[in-house]
Coordinates of C-alpha atoms and ligand atoms in Angstrom, one line a residue:
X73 CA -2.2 -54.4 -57.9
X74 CA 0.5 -54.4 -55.6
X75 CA 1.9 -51.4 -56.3
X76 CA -1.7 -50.0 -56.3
X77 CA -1.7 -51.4 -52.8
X78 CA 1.9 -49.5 -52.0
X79 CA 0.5 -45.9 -53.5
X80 CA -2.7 -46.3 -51.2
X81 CA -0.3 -47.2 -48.0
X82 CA 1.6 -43.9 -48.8
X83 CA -1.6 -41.8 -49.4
X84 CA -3.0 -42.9 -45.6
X85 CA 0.2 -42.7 -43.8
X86 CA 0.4 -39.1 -45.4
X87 CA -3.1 -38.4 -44.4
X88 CA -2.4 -39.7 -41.0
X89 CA 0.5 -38.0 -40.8
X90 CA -1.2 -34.4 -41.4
X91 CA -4.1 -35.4 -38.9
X92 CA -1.5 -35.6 -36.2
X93 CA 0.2 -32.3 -37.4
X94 CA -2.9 -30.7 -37.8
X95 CA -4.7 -31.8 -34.4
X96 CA -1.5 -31.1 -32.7
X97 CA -1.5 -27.4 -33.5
X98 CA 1.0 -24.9 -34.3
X99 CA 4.1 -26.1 -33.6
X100 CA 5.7 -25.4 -29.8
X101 CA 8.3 -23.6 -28.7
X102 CA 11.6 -24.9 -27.7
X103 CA 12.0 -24.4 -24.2
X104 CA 15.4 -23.0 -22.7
X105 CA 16.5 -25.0 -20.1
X106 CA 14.9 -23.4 -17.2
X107 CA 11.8 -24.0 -18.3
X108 CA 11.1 -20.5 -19.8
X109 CA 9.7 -20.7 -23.5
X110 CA 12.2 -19.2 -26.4
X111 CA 10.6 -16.6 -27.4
X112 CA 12.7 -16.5 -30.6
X113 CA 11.2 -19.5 -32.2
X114 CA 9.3 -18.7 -35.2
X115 CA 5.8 -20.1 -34.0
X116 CA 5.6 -18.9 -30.5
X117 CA 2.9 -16.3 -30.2
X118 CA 3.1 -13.0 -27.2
X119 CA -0.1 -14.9 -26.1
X120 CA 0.7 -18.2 -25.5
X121 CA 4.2 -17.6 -24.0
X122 CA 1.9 -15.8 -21.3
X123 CA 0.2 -18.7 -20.6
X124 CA 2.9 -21.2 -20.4
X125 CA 5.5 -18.8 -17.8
X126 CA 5.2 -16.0 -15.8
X127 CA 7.7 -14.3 -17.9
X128 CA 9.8 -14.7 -21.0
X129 CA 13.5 -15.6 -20.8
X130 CA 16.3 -16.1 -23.3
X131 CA 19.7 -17.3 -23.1
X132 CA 22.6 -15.5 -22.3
X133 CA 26.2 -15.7 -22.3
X134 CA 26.9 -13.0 -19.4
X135 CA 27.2 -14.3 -16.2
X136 CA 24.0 -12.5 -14.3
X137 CA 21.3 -15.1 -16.0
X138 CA 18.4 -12.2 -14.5
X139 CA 19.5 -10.3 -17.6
X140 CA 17.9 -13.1 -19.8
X141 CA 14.3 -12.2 -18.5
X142 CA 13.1 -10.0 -21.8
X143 CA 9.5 -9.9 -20.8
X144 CA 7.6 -9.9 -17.3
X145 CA 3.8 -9.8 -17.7
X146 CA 3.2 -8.4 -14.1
X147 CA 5.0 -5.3 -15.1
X148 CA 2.2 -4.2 -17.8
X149 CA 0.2 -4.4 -14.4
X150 CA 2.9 -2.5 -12.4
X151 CA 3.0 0.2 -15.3
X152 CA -0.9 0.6 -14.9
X153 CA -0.6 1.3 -12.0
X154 CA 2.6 3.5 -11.6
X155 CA 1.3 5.6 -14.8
X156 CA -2.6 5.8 -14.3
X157 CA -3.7 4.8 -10.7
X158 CA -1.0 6.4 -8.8
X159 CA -1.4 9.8 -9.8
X160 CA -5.2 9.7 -9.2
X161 CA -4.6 7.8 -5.8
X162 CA -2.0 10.4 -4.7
X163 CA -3.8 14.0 -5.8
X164 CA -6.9 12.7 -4.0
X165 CA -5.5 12.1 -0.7
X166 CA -3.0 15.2 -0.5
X167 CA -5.6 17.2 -2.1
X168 CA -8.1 16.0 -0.1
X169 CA -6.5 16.4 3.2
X170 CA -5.7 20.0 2.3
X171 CA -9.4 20.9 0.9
X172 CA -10.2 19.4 4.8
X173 CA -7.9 21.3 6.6
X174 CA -8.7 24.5 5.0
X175 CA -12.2 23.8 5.7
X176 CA -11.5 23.2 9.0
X177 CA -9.2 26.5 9.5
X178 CA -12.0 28.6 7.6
X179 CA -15.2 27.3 9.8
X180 CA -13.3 26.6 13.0
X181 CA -10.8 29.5 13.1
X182 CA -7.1 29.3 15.2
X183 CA -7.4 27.1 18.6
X184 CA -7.2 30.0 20.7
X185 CA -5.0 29.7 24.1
X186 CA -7.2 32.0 26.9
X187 CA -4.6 33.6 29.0
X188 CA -5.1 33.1 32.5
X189 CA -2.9 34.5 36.0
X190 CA -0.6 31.4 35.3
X191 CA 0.1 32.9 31.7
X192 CA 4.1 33.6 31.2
X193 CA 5.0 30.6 33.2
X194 CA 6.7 27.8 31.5
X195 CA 6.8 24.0 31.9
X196 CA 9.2 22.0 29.8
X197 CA 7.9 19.8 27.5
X198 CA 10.4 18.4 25.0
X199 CA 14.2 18.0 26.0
X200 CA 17.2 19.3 23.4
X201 CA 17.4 15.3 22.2
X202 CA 13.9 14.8 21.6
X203 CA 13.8 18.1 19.7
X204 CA 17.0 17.2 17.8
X205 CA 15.0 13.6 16.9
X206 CA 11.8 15.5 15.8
X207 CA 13.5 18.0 13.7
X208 CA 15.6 15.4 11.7
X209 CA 12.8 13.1 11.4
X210 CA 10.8 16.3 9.8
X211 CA 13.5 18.0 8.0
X212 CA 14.3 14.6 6.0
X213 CA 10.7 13.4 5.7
X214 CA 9.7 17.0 4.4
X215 CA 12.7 16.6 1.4
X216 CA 11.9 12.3 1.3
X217 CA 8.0 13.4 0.5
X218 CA 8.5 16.1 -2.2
X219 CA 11.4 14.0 -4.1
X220 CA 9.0 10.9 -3.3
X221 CA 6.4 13.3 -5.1
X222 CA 8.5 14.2 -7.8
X223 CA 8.3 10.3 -8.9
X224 CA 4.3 10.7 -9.7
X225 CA 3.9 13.9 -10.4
X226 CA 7.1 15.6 -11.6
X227 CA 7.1 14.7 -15.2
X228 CA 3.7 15.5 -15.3
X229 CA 3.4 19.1 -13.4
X230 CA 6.7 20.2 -13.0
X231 CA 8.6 19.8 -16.5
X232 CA 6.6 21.2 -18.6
X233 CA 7.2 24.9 -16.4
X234 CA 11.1 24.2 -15.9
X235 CA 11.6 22.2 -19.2
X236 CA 13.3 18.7 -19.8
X237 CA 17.1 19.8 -18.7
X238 CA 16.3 21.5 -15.5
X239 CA 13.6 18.7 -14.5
X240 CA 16.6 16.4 -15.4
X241 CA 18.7 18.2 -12.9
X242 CA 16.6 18.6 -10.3
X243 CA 15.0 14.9 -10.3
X244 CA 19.0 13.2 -10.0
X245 CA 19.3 15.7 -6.9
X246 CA 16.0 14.5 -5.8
X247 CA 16.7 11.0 -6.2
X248 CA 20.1 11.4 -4.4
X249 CA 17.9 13.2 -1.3
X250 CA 15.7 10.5 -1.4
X251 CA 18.6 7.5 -1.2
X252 CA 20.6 9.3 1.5
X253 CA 18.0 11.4 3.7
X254 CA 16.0 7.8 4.0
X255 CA 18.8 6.9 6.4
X256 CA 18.2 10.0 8.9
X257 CA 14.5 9.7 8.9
X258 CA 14.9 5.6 9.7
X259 CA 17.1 6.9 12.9
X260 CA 15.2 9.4 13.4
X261 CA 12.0 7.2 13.8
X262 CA 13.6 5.1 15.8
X263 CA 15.2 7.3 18.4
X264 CA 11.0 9.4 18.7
X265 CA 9.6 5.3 19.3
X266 CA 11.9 4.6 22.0
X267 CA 12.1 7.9 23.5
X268 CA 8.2 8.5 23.4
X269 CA 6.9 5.1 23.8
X270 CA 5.8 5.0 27.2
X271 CA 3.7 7.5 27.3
X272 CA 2.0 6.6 24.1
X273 CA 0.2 3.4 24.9
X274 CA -3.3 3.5 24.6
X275 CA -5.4 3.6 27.7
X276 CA -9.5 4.1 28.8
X277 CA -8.9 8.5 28.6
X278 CA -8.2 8.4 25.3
X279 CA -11.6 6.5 24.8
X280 CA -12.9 9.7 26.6
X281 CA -10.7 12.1 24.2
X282 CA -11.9 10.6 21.1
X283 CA -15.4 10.7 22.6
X284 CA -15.5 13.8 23.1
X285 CA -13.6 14.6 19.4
X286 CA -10.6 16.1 21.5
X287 CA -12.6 19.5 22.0
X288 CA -11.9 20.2 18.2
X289 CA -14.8 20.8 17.8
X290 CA -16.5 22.1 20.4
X291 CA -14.9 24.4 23.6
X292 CA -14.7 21.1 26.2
X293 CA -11.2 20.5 27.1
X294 CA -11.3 16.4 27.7
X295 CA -8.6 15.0 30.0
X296 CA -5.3 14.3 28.3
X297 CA -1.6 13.2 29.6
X298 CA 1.7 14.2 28.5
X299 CA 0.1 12.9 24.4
X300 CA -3.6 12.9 23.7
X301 CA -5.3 9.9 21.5
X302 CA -4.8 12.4 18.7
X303 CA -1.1 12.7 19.4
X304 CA -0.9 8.8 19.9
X305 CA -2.6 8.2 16.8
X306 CA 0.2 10.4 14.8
X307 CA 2.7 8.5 16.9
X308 CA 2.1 5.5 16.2
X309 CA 1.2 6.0 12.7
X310 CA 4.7 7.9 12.4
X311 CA 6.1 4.5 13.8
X312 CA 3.9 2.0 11.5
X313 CA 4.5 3.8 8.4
X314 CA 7.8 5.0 8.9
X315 CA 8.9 1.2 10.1
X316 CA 6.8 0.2 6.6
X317 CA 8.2 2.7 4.3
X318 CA 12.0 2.1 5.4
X319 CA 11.3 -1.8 4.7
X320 CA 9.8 -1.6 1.3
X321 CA 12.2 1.1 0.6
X322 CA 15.0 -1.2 1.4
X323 CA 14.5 -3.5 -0.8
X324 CA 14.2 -1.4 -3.8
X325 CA 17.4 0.1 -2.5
X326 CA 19.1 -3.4 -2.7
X327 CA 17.6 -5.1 -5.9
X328 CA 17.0 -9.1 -5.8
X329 CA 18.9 -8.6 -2.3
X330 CA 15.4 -10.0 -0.8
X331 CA 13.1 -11.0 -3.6
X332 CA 12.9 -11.2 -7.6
X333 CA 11.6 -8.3 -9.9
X334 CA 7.9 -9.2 -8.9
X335 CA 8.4 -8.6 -5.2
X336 CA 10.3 -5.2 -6.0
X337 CA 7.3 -3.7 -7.7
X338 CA 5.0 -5.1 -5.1
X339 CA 7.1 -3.2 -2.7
X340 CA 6.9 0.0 -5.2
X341 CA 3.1 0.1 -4.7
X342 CA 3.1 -0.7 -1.3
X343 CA 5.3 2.0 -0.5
X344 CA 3.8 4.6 -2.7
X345 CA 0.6 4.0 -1.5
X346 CA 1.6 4.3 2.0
X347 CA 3.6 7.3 1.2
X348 CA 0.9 9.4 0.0
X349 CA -1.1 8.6 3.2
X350 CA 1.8 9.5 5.6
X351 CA 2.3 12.9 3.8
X352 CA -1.4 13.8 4.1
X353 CA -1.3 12.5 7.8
X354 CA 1.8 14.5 8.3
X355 CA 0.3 17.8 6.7
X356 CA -2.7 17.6 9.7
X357 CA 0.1 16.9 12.5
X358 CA 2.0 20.2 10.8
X359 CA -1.1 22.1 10.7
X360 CA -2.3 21.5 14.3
X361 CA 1.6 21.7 15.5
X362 CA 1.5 25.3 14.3
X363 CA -1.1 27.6 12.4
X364 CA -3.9 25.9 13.9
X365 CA -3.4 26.2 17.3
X366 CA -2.2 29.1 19.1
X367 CA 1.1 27.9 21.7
X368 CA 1.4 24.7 20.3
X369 CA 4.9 25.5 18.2
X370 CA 6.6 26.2 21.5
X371 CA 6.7 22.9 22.6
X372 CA 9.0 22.0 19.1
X373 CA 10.6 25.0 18.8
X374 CA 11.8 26.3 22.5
X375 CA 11.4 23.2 24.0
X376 CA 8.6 25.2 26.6
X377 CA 5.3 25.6 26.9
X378 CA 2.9 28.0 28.6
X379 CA 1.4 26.2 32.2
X380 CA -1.8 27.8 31.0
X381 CA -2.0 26.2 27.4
X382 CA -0.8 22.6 28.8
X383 CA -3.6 22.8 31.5
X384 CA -6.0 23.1 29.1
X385 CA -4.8 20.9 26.2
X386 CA -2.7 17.9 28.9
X387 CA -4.3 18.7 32.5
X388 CA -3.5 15.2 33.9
X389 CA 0.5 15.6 32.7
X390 CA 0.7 19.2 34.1
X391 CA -0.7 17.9 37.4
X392 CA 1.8 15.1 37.5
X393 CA 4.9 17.4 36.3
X394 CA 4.1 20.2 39.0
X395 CA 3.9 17.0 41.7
X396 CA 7.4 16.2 40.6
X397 CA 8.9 19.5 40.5
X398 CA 7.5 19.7 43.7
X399 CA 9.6 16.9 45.2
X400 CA 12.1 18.2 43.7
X401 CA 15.0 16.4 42.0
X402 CA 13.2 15.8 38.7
X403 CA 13.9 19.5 37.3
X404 CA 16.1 19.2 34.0
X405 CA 18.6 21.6 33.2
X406 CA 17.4 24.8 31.8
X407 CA 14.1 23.9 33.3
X408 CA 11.7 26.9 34.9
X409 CA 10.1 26.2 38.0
X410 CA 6.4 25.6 36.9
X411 CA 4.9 26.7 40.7
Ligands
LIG532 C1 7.4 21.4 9.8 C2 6.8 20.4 10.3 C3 6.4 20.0 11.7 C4 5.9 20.8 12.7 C5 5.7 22.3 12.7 C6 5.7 19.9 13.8 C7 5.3 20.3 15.1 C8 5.2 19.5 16.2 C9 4.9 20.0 17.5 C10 4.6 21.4 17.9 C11 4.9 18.9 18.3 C12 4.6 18.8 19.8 C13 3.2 18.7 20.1 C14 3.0 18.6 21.6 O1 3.2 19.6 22.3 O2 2.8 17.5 22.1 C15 5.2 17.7 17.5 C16 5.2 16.4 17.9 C17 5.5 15.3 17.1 N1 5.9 15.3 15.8 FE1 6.0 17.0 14.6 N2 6.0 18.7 13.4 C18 6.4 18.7 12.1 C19 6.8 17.6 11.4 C20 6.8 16.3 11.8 C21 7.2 15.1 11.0 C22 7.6 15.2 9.5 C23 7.0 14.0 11.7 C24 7.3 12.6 11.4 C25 7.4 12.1 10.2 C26 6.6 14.5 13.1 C27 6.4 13.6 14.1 C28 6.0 14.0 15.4 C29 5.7 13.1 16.5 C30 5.7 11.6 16.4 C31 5.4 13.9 17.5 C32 4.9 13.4 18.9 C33 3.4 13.1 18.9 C34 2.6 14.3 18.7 O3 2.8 15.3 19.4 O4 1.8 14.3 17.8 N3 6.5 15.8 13.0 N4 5.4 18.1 16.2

């Protein structure tokens, strides 16, 4: 009887014993010591490990502990994005903003300039620095935006007409472009917001300018100063994105430097995305600033523009530019008389 009793205590601490087991579930991982589950315990599952951490860590015996992060779930996100949005994203706005300008060239023609008596005489517009800041600023963003290009589309477009060795070549040149010319262009930026700033704040005429769509699109020249709300709006977007592209692009350039492998790819999309805008905003300015409108290139490229083209694209500036030279001490070196 008593031993009866003994094999029936055995057979119910057994059976409890498995109920615990079995309610428990499968068993858990060990946990390394920051927390992170070991993913090389037998049990743990790619599905659970996801739900217990944000990533999966190991140990390691080297001294930089980041190198012990095997899997980050964000990055299956990040990939998504980098491999299938991004490409999409990017074609449609340059694309788009190409289809629109040629639309606009094709139904609205050149911006003529209608010569007038004052034709031949010249007003200076732009002075040797600011040219010198506008022409880094466009040489490096020109070679930034088609290496920054060559990230989303290269592999796709461009190797299979050059091949794998050549697109090799060329994307470690266009990465080195892309590291280095990012410092010019941040300089560059900076010297065109300082130097231009003033006469880029916003005020009640370029309410009237906008109103009146700038005369694009119909022959009414609306008043303008030395930059129309157009001209502002490329300013400041050349300000805002440039200030935003050098700060995302900083902190890929200096890894952890500012935030983990998360923020970095954060950063990645953010500046992407914004890059793909400021190209397609850039190819309008480069369009207007030359093949679409007749005497505009002068400005950039001499430095001097025809009295006749600024009265009719900047009335108010010429007015207050011929009031100066009238007084006298304000004409700049190199600078023709406008009257
Ligand atoms: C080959 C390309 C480019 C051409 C032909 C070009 C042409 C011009 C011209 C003609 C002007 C003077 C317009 C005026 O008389 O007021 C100008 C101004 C300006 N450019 Fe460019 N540009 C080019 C690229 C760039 C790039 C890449 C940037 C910046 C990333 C830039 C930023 C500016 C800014 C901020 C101004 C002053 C505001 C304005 O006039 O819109 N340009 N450009």
């Amino acid at each position: 009887m008593r031993r009866g009793l003994t094999h029936l205590g055995i057979l119910v601490m057994a059976a409890l014993i498995w109920a615990v087991v079995g309610l428990a579930g499968p068993a858990r991982a060990v946990d390394a010591p920051d927390g992170a589950p070991n993913p090389t315990t037998s049990s743990v599952n790619e599905d659970l490990l996801f739900r217990q951490a944000p990533k999966i860590g190991g140990r390691i015996s080297i001294p930089d502990q980041k190198a012990a992060n095997l899997i980050q779930p964000q990055g299956r996100e990040w990939r998504r994005f980098h491999e299938s949005w991004m490409p999409w994203v990017g074609g449609l706005v340059i694309l788009g903003m190409v289809a629109a300008l040629a639309l606009f060239y094709f139904t609205r023609g050149r911006i003529r300039l209608d010569h007038t008596e004052e034709s031949g005489r010249k007003l200076l517009r732009f002075n040797v620095f600011e040219r010198f800041s506008h022409w880094m600023t466009a040489f490096c963003f020109i070679l930034l935006g088609l290496s920054g290009l060559n990230y989303i589309f290269g592999k796709r477009l461009l190797m299979p007409l050059i091949g794998p060795d050549a697109f090799a070549a060329l994307s470690q040149w266009a990465k080195y472009a892309h590291v280095f010319l990012a410092w010019p262009f941040m300089l560059g930026v900076l010297f065109m917001a300082v130097l231009w700033v003033r006469d880029n704040i916003p005020n009640r005429i370029d309410i009237e300018w906008l109103k009146k769509g700038g005369g694009f699109l119909s022959d009414a020249h609306p008043h303008a100063e030395r930059f129309n709300a157009g001209q502002k709006l490329v300013f400041w977007m050349v300000v805002g994105f440039g200030t935003a592209m050098g700060a995302t692009g900083l902190m890929m350039l200096f890894p952890f430097a500012l935030t983990d492998i998360n923020g970095m790819q954060v950063m990645q999309v953010v500046h992407s995305l914004i890059g793909v805008v400021f190209v397609a905003g850039i190819l309008a300015h480069i369009y207007i600033g030359s093949l679409g409108m007749e005497g505009a290139y002068d400005a950039m490229g001499s430095g001097e523009v025809d009295i006749a083209w600024a009265r009719v694209h900047h009335d108010l500036w010429v007015k207050e530019q011929l009031a100066k030279n009238a007084d006298g001490p304000q004409l700049g070196r190199g600078q023709v008389p406008a009257e």
